[in-house]
């Protein structure tokens, strides 16, 4: 009797213990965000499954802006495309850690980015950590940190199309600008039209708000770059004339800016000390010269006097020989240089060149084994690159 009573008491105590619920103190949302933004993107993807709160936080615009803030360390995304099969590509990302070679220059190694889903198509641009792609008439925006993909409404125009992607800091909005144009058999542009789409619920293509839409028909000539909420890109009015167009992502007003160089075939636009600059590199391979003009007044198409940068003799061995491809980076005053053709069995290198210091600031390497595994038949690859933070 006594033993059975003891057993019954113990059972009741165990039942009480099972029913006991311990409530942990709730972590303030801002503190939780401060913790999460310090984590790598791969960890964030796993933590989306913790709770609905964590999912909503990690996928929110506020969190994305904090995660990709400018003070975060930059990394390079390389987009390798098969020249004969444009739908075949490989997305690479530089490692967060770097080493130093014999010249004491920082060297980053890029490898395949395994967290971004395969989307195919053409890389339009990147803005504040988001990647924009186009496949035919479809445009997609991907957040590499959360693996979110947003597919935009299909573009209905049957003419040629070109896209740009940027961020409006005034309204904290992401916009896609599209240019549709028609050409004759002689490649003369006879008509062009701009449309814009603002990312968000119920997004749709519409005409721009501009009161001064460019009257001349345009043919796009370059990728865009954004400085302080203004998108800049090159466009041709005819076979012999190229201009710099600016598009204010907030007011959606256009401006046509005449270029300072008559020979514009080998020019790129870059961020130079917070201003848009035109860099002409036609004498780079022969003399090691790079000419730069900075835009001082967009309304008057007024540029600064030409400034010439001369590569040191020690770097001339790289620019000689094969044709160079030069591109602008998002780092002020720095340009990316690489050989035009990347061979499957060779060690491929990019150089991030600092014009102001007149030195190579960073080397980026692609392992030959990676190129070989990507392309078994065609040895030549084309590279589109862009800097993205985090």
Coordinates of C-alpha atoms in Angstrom, one line a residue:
X1 CA 0.0 0.0 0.0
X2 CA 2.7 2.4 1.0
X3 CA 4.8 1.5 -2.1
X4 CA 1.9 2.0 -4.5
X5 CA 1.2 5.4 -2.9
X6 CA 4.8 6.5 -3.5
X7 CA 4.6 5.4 -7.1
X8 CA 1.4 7.5 -7.6
X9 CA 3.0 10.5 -6.0
X10 CA 6.0 10.2 -8.3
X11 CA 3.8 10.0 -11.4
X12 CA 2.0 13.2 -10.4
X13 CA 5.3 15.0 -9.9
X14 CA 6.5 13.9 -13.3
X15 CA 3.3 15.1 -14.9
X16 CA 3.7 18.4 -13.2
X17 CA 7.3 18.6 -14.5
X18 CA 6.1 17.9 -18.1
X19 CA 3.5 20.6 -18.0
X20 CA 6.1 23.2 -16.8
X21 CA 6.7 25.7 -19.7
X22 CA 9.7 28.0 -19.5
X23 CA 9.4 31.3 -21.3
X24 CA 12.7 32.8 -22.5
X25 CA 13.0 36.6 -22.7
X26 CA 12.2 37.9 -26.2
X27 CA 15.2 39.3 -28.1
X28 CA 14.5 42.8 -29.4
X29 CA 14.1 42.9 -33.1
X30 CA 16.8 45.4 -33.7
X31 CA 19.3 43.4 -31.6
X32 CA 18.3 40.3 -33.6
X33 CA 19.0 42.1 -36.8
X34 CA 22.4 43.3 -35.5
X35 CA 23.3 39.7 -34.8
X36 CA 22.0 38.3 -38.2
X37 CA 23.8 40.8 -40.4
X38 CA 27.1 39.6 -39.1
X39 CA 26.5 36.1 -40.4
X40 CA 27.5 34.8 -43.9
X41 CA 24.8 34.5 -46.6
X42 CA 24.9 30.7 -46.4
X43 CA 24.0 30.7 -42.7
X44 CA 21.1 33.2 -43.3
X45 CA 19.6 30.8 -45.8
X46 CA 19.4 28.1 -43.1
X47 CA 18.1 30.4 -40.4
X48 CA 15.1 31.4 -42.6
X49 CA 13.6 28.1 -41.4
X50 CA 13.8 29.0 -37.7
X51 CA 10.5 30.8 -37.5
X52 CA 8.2 33.0 -39.5
X53 CA 9.7 36.1 -37.7
X54 CA 13.2 35.2 -38.8
X55 CA 12.0 34.6 -42.3
X56 CA 10.2 37.9 -42.5
X57 CA 13.2 39.7 -41.0
X58 CA 15.8 38.1 -43.3
X59 CA 13.7 38.8 -46.5
X60 CA 12.7 42.3 -45.6
X61 CA 14.0 45.4 -47.5
X62 CA 15.3 46.9 -44.3
X63 CA 17.4 43.9 -43.5
X64 CA 18.7 43.7 -47.1
X65 CA 19.8 47.4 -46.9
X66 CA 21.6 46.7 -43.6
X67 CA 23.2 43.5 -44.8
X68 CA 24.6 45.2 -48.0
X69 CA 25.6 48.5 -46.5
X70 CA 28.6 50.2 -48.3
X71 CA 30.9 49.6 -45.3
X72 CA 30.7 45.9 -45.8
X73 CA 33.8 44.3 -47.4
X74 CA 33.4 44.0 -51.2
X75 CA 33.6 40.8 -53.1
X76 CA 33.7 40.1 -56.9
X77 CA 31.0 38.3 -58.8
X78 CA 32.2 37.0 -62.1
X79 CA 29.8 35.9 -64.7
X80 CA 31.4 33.5 -67.2
X81 CA 29.5 32.9 -70.5
X82 CA 30.2 30.5 -73.2
X83 CA 30.8 32.5 -76.4
X84 CA 28.9 30.0 -78.6
X85 CA 26.1 29.2 -76.2
X86 CA 25.0 32.3 -74.3
X87 CA 22.6 30.3 -72.1
X88 CA 25.5 28.3 -70.7
X89 CA 27.2 30.2 -67.8
X90 CA 28.8 29.9 -64.5
X91 CA 28.5 32.4 -61.6
X92 CA 31.6 32.9 -59.5
X93 CA 32.3 34.7 -56.2
X94 CA 35.6 35.8 -54.7
X95 CA 36.6 34.5 -51.4
X96 CA 36.2 36.7 -48.4
X97 CA 39.8 36.0 -47.3
X98 CA 42.8 37.1 -49.3
X99 CA 46.5 36.3 -49.4
X100 CA 49.5 38.3 -50.5
X101 CA 51.9 37.3 -53.3
X102 CA 55.5 38.2 -53.8
X103 CA 54.6 41.8 -54.8
X104 CA 52.7 42.3 -51.5
X105 CA 49.5 42.8 -53.5
X106 CA 46.2 41.4 -52.2
X107 CA 45.1 38.3 -54.2
X108 CA 41.6 37.0 -54.1
X109 CA 40.6 33.6 -55.5
X110 CA 37.1 33.2 -57.0
X111 CA 35.2 29.9 -57.0
X112 CA 31.8 28.7 -58.1
X113 CA 29.0 30.4 -56.2
X114 CA 26.9 27.4 -55.0
X115 CA 24.1 29.3 -53.3
X116 CA 22.6 31.2 -56.2
X117 CA 20.0 29.3 -58.3
X118 CA 20.6 28.7 -62.0
X119 CA 18.7 31.3 -63.9
X120 CA 20.3 31.6 -67.2
X121 CA 20.1 34.5 -69.6
X122 CA 22.0 37.8 -69.5
X123 CA 23.3 39.6 -66.4
X124 CA 21.8 43.1 -66.6
X125 CA 23.5 44.7 -63.6
X126 CA 23.8 44.6 -59.8
X127 CA 22.5 47.1 -57.3
X128 CA 23.0 47.1 -53.5
X129 CA 23.4 43.3 -53.4
X130 CA 20.7 42.4 -55.8
X131 CA 21.4 40.8 -59.2
X132 CA 19.2 41.5 -62.3
X133 CA 19.0 39.0 -65.2
X134 CA 17.1 38.9 -68.5
X135 CA 16.1 35.8 -70.4
X136 CA 14.4 36.8 -73.7
X137 CA 11.5 39.1 -72.6
X138 CA 11.6 38.0 -69.0
X139 CA 13.5 39.9 -66.3
X140 CA 14.4 38.4 -62.9
X141 CA 15.9 39.9 -59.8
X142 CA 17.8 37.6 -57.3
X143 CA 18.9 38.2 -53.8
X144 CA 22.0 36.0 -53.4
X145 CA 21.9 36.2 -49.6
X146 CA 18.4 34.8 -49.2
X147 CA 18.1 33.0 -52.6
X148 CA 14.9 34.9 -53.3
X149 CA 14.0 35.3 -57.0
X150 CA 11.4 37.8 -58.2
X151 CA 10.2 37.4 -61.8
X152 CA 8.9 40.6 -63.3
X153 CA 6.0 41.0 -65.7
X154 CA 7.0 40.0 -69.3
X155 CA 7.9 42.8 -71.7
X156 CA 5.4 42.9 -74.5
X157 CA 7.2 44.9 -77.1
X158 CA 8.4 43.0 -80.1
X159 CA 11.3 45.3 -80.9
X160 CA 14.9 45.1 -79.6
X161 CA 15.2 45.6 -75.9
X162 CA 17.9 46.6 -73.4
X163 CA 17.7 46.9 -69.6
X164 CA 19.3 48.8 -66.8
X165 CA 18.9 48.2 -63.0
X166 CA 19.4 50.7 -60.2
X167 CA 18.4 51.8 -56.7
X168 CA 16.5 55.1 -56.0
X169 CA 17.9 56.2 -52.5
X170 CA 15.3 58.9 -52.1
X171 CA 12.3 56.6 -52.2
X172 CA 14.3 53.4 -51.3
X173 CA 13.1 51.7 -54.5
X174 CA 14.6 49.4 -57.1
X175 CA 13.9 50.2 -60.7
X176 CA 14.4 48.5 -64.0
X177 CA 14.7 50.8 -67.0
X178 CA 14.0 49.4 -70.4
X179 CA 14.8 50.8 -73.8
X180 CA 13.0 49.5 -76.9
X181 CA 14.2 50.4 -80.3
X182 CA 13.8 49.6 -84.0
X183 CA 16.5 49.7 -86.7
X184 CA 16.5 49.6 -90.5
X185 CA 18.5 47.1 -92.6
X186 CA 21.3 49.7 -92.5
X187 CA 21.3 49.6 -88.7
X188 CA 19.9 53.1 -88.5
X189 CA 17.7 53.7 -85.4
X190 CA 14.3 54.9 -86.5
X191 CA 12.4 54.7 -83.2
X192 CA 13.1 54.2 -79.5
X193 CA 11.0 54.2 -76.3
X194 CA 11.7 54.0 -72.6
X195 CA 9.7 52.2 -70.0
X196 CA 10.3 51.7 -66.3
X197 CA 9.2 49.2 -63.6
X198 CA 9.4 49.7 -59.8
X199 CA 10.0 46.5 -57.8
X200 CA 7.1 45.7 -55.5
X201 CA 3.7 44.1 -55.2
X202 CA 1.6 44.6 -58.3
X203 CA 4.6 45.9 -60.3
X204 CA 4.0 46.7 -64.0
X205 CA 5.8 48.3 -66.9
X206 CA 4.9 52.0 -67.6
X207 CA 6.1 55.0 -69.4
X208 CA 8.6 57.1 -67.5
X209 CA 7.5 60.3 -65.7
X210 CA 10.0 62.4 -67.6
X211 CA 8.7 65.7 -69.1
X212 CA 11.7 65.8 -71.4
X213 CA 12.0 62.3 -72.9
X214 CA 14.8 62.3 -75.5
X215 CA 13.4 63.0 -78.9
X216 CA 16.2 61.4 -80.9
X217 CA 16.0 57.6 -81.3
X218 CA 18.7 55.8 -79.4
X219 CA 20.6 52.6 -79.7
X220 CA 22.1 51.4 -76.3
X221 CA 25.9 51.1 -76.2
X222 CA 26.9 50.2 -72.6
X223 CA 25.9 48.8 -69.3
X224 CA 24.8 51.3 -66.7
X225 CA 26.4 52.6 -63.6
X226 CA 24.7 54.5 -60.7
X227 CA 26.1 57.3 -58.7
X228 CA 23.9 59.1 -56.0
X229 CA 20.7 57.8 -57.5
X230 CA 21.5 58.7 -61.1
X231 CA 21.9 56.1 -63.8
X232 CA 24.5 56.7 -66.5
X233 CA 24.8 54.8 -69.8
X234 CA 26.1 55.3 -73.3
X235 CA 23.8 55.4 -76.3
X236 CA 24.3 55.9 -80.1
X237 CA 22.2 58.4 -82.1
X238 CA 23.7 57.2 -85.3
X239 CA 26.8 55.2 -86.5
X240 CA 29.1 58.2 -85.9
X241 CA 27.8 59.8 -82.7
X242 CA 27.7 58.4 -79.1
X243 CA 26.4 60.3 -76.1
X244 CA 26.2 59.8 -72.3
X245 CA 22.6 59.5 -71.0
X246 CA 21.7 60.2 -67.4
X247 CA 18.4 59.0 -65.9
X248 CA 17.4 60.3 -62.4
X249 CA 16.0 57.2 -60.7
X250 CA 13.8 59.4 -58.4
X251 CA 12.4 62.0 -60.8
X252 CA 12.8 59.8 -63.9
X253 CA 14.1 62.7 -65.9
X254 CA 16.6 62.2 -68.7
X255 CA 19.6 64.3 -69.7
X256 CA 21.8 64.0 -72.8
X257 CA 25.5 64.7 -72.2
X258 CA 28.0 65.1 -75.0
X259 CA 31.2 63.0 -74.5
X260 CA 34.6 64.7 -74.3
X261 CA 36.4 62.2 -76.6
X262 CA 35.7 62.0 -80.4
X263 CA 36.9 58.4 -80.5
X264 CA 34.4 56.8 -78.1
X265 CA 34.9 53.1 -79.2
X266 CA 37.3 52.4 -76.4
X267 CA 35.9 54.3 -73.5
X268 CA 34.2 53.2 -70.3
X269 CA 32.4 55.2 -67.6
X270 CA 33.5 55.0 -64.0
X271 CA 33.0 56.4 -60.6
X272 CA 35.9 58.8 -59.9
X273 CA 35.8 60.5 -56.5
X274 CA 32.0 60.4 -56.4
X275 CA 31.5 61.8 -60.0
X276 CA 31.0 60.1 -63.3
X277 CA 34.1 60.0 -65.4
X278 CA 34.9 58.8 -68.9
X279 CA 38.0 56.7 -69.3
X280 CA 39.7 56.3 -72.7
X281 CA 42.1 53.3 -72.9
X282 CA 42.9 53.2 -76.6
X283 CA 46.6 53.9 -75.9
X284 CA 46.8 51.5 -73.0
X285 CA 48.2 48.5 -74.8
X286 CA 50.7 50.5 -76.9
X287 CA 51.9 53.3 -74.5
X288 CA 50.4 52.4 -71.1
X289 CA 48.4 55.6 -71.2
X290 CA 44.8 56.0 -69.8
X291 CA 43.0 59.3 -70.3
X292 CA 40.3 60.4 -67.9
X293 CA 37.8 63.3 -68.0
X294 CA 35.4 64.0 -65.1
X295 CA 31.9 65.3 -65.6
X296 CA 31.6 68.7 -63.8
X297 CA 28.3 70.0 -65.1
X298 CA 25.8 67.6 -66.7
X299 CA 23.4 70.3 -68.0
X300 CA 26.2 72.0 -69.9
X301 CA 28.1 68.8 -70.9
X302 CA 31.1 70.4 -69.2
X303 CA 34.0 68.0 -68.4
X304 CA 37.3 68.6 -66.6
X305 CA 40.6 68.9 -68.4
X306 CA 41.9 65.5 -69.6
X307 CA 44.0 63.8 -67.0
X308 CA 46.5 61.2 -68.2
X309 CA 47.6 58.2 -66.1
X310 CA 50.7 56.3 -67.1
X311 CA 51.2 52.7 -66.1
X312 CA 54.6 51.9 -64.5
X313 CA 57.1 50.0 -66.7
X314 CA 56.7 47.0 -64.4
X315 CA 53.1 46.6 -65.4
X316 CA 53.5 47.0 -69.2
X317 CA 54.2 43.2 -69.7
X318 CA 50.5 42.6 -68.8
X319 CA 48.9 45.1 -71.1
X320 CA 51.1 44.2 -74.2
X321 CA 50.1 41.3 -76.5
X322 CA 46.5 40.1 -76.5
X323 CA 43.6 42.6 -76.7
X324 CA 42.6 43.9 -73.2
X325 CA 39.1 44.2 -71.9
X326 CA 38.8 47.1 -69.5
X327 CA 35.8 47.7 -67.2
X328 CA 34.8 50.0 -64.4
X329 CA 34.5 48.8 -60.9
X330 CA 32.4 50.3 -58.1
X331 CA 35.5 51.3 -56.2
X332 CA 36.2 55.0 -57.0
X333 CA 39.1 55.5 -59.4
X334 CA 39.7 51.8 -60.0
X335 CA 39.4 49.9 -63.2
X336 CA 39.3 46.1 -63.9
X337 CA 41.6 44.8 -66.6
X338 CA 41.8 41.3 -68.1
X339 CA 42.8 39.5 -71.3
X340 CA 40.1 39.4 -74.0
X341 CA 40.2 35.6 -74.2
X342 CA 40.5 33.2 -71.2
X343 CA 42.0 29.9 -72.2
X344 CA 40.7 26.8 -70.5
X345 CA 44.2 25.5 -69.6
X346 CA 45.7 28.8 -68.4
X347 CA 45.6 30.6 -65.0
X348 CA 43.2 33.5 -65.6
X349 CA 43.8 36.7 -63.7
X350 CA 42.0 40.0 -63.3
X351 CA 43.7 43.2 -62.2
X352 CA 42.0 45.9 -60.2
X353 CA 44.0 48.9 -61.0
X354 CA 44.1 52.1 -58.9
X355 CA 44.5 55.0 -61.3
X356 CA 45.2 57.6 -58.5
X357 CA 47.9 55.5 -56.9
X358 CA 49.1 54.2 -60.2
X359 CA 49.4 50.6 -59.0
X360 CA 47.6 47.3 -59.0
X361 CA 45.4 47.3 -55.9
X362 CA 44.1 43.7 -56.1
X363 CA 44.6 40.6 -58.2
X364 CA 41.7 38.2 -58.7
X365 CA 42.5 34.6 -59.9
X366 CA 40.4 31.9 -61.5
X367 CA 41.7 28.4 -61.3
X368 CA 42.3 26.6 -64.7
X369 CA 40.5 23.5 -63.3
X370 CA 37.3 25.5 -62.8
X371 CA 37.4 26.8 -66.4
X372 CA 37.9 23.3 -67.7
X373 CA 35.1 21.8 -65.8
X374 CA 32.8 24.6 -67.0
X375 CA 33.6 24.3 -70.7
X376 CA 34.7 21.1 -72.3
X377 CA 34.3 22.1 -76.0
X378 CA 34.9 25.8 -76.4
X379 CA 38.1 27.2 -74.9
X380 CA 37.1 30.8 -75.0
X381 CA 35.0 32.5 -72.3
X382 CA 33.5 35.9 -72.0
X383 CA 33.4 37.5 -68.6
X384 CA 31.0 40.1 -67.3
X385 CA 31.8 41.4 -63.8
X386 CA 30.4 43.6 -61.2
X387 CA 31.3 44.4 -57.6
X388 CA 28.8 43.6 -54.9
X389 CA 29.2 44.1 -51.2
X390 CA 29.2 41.4 -48.4

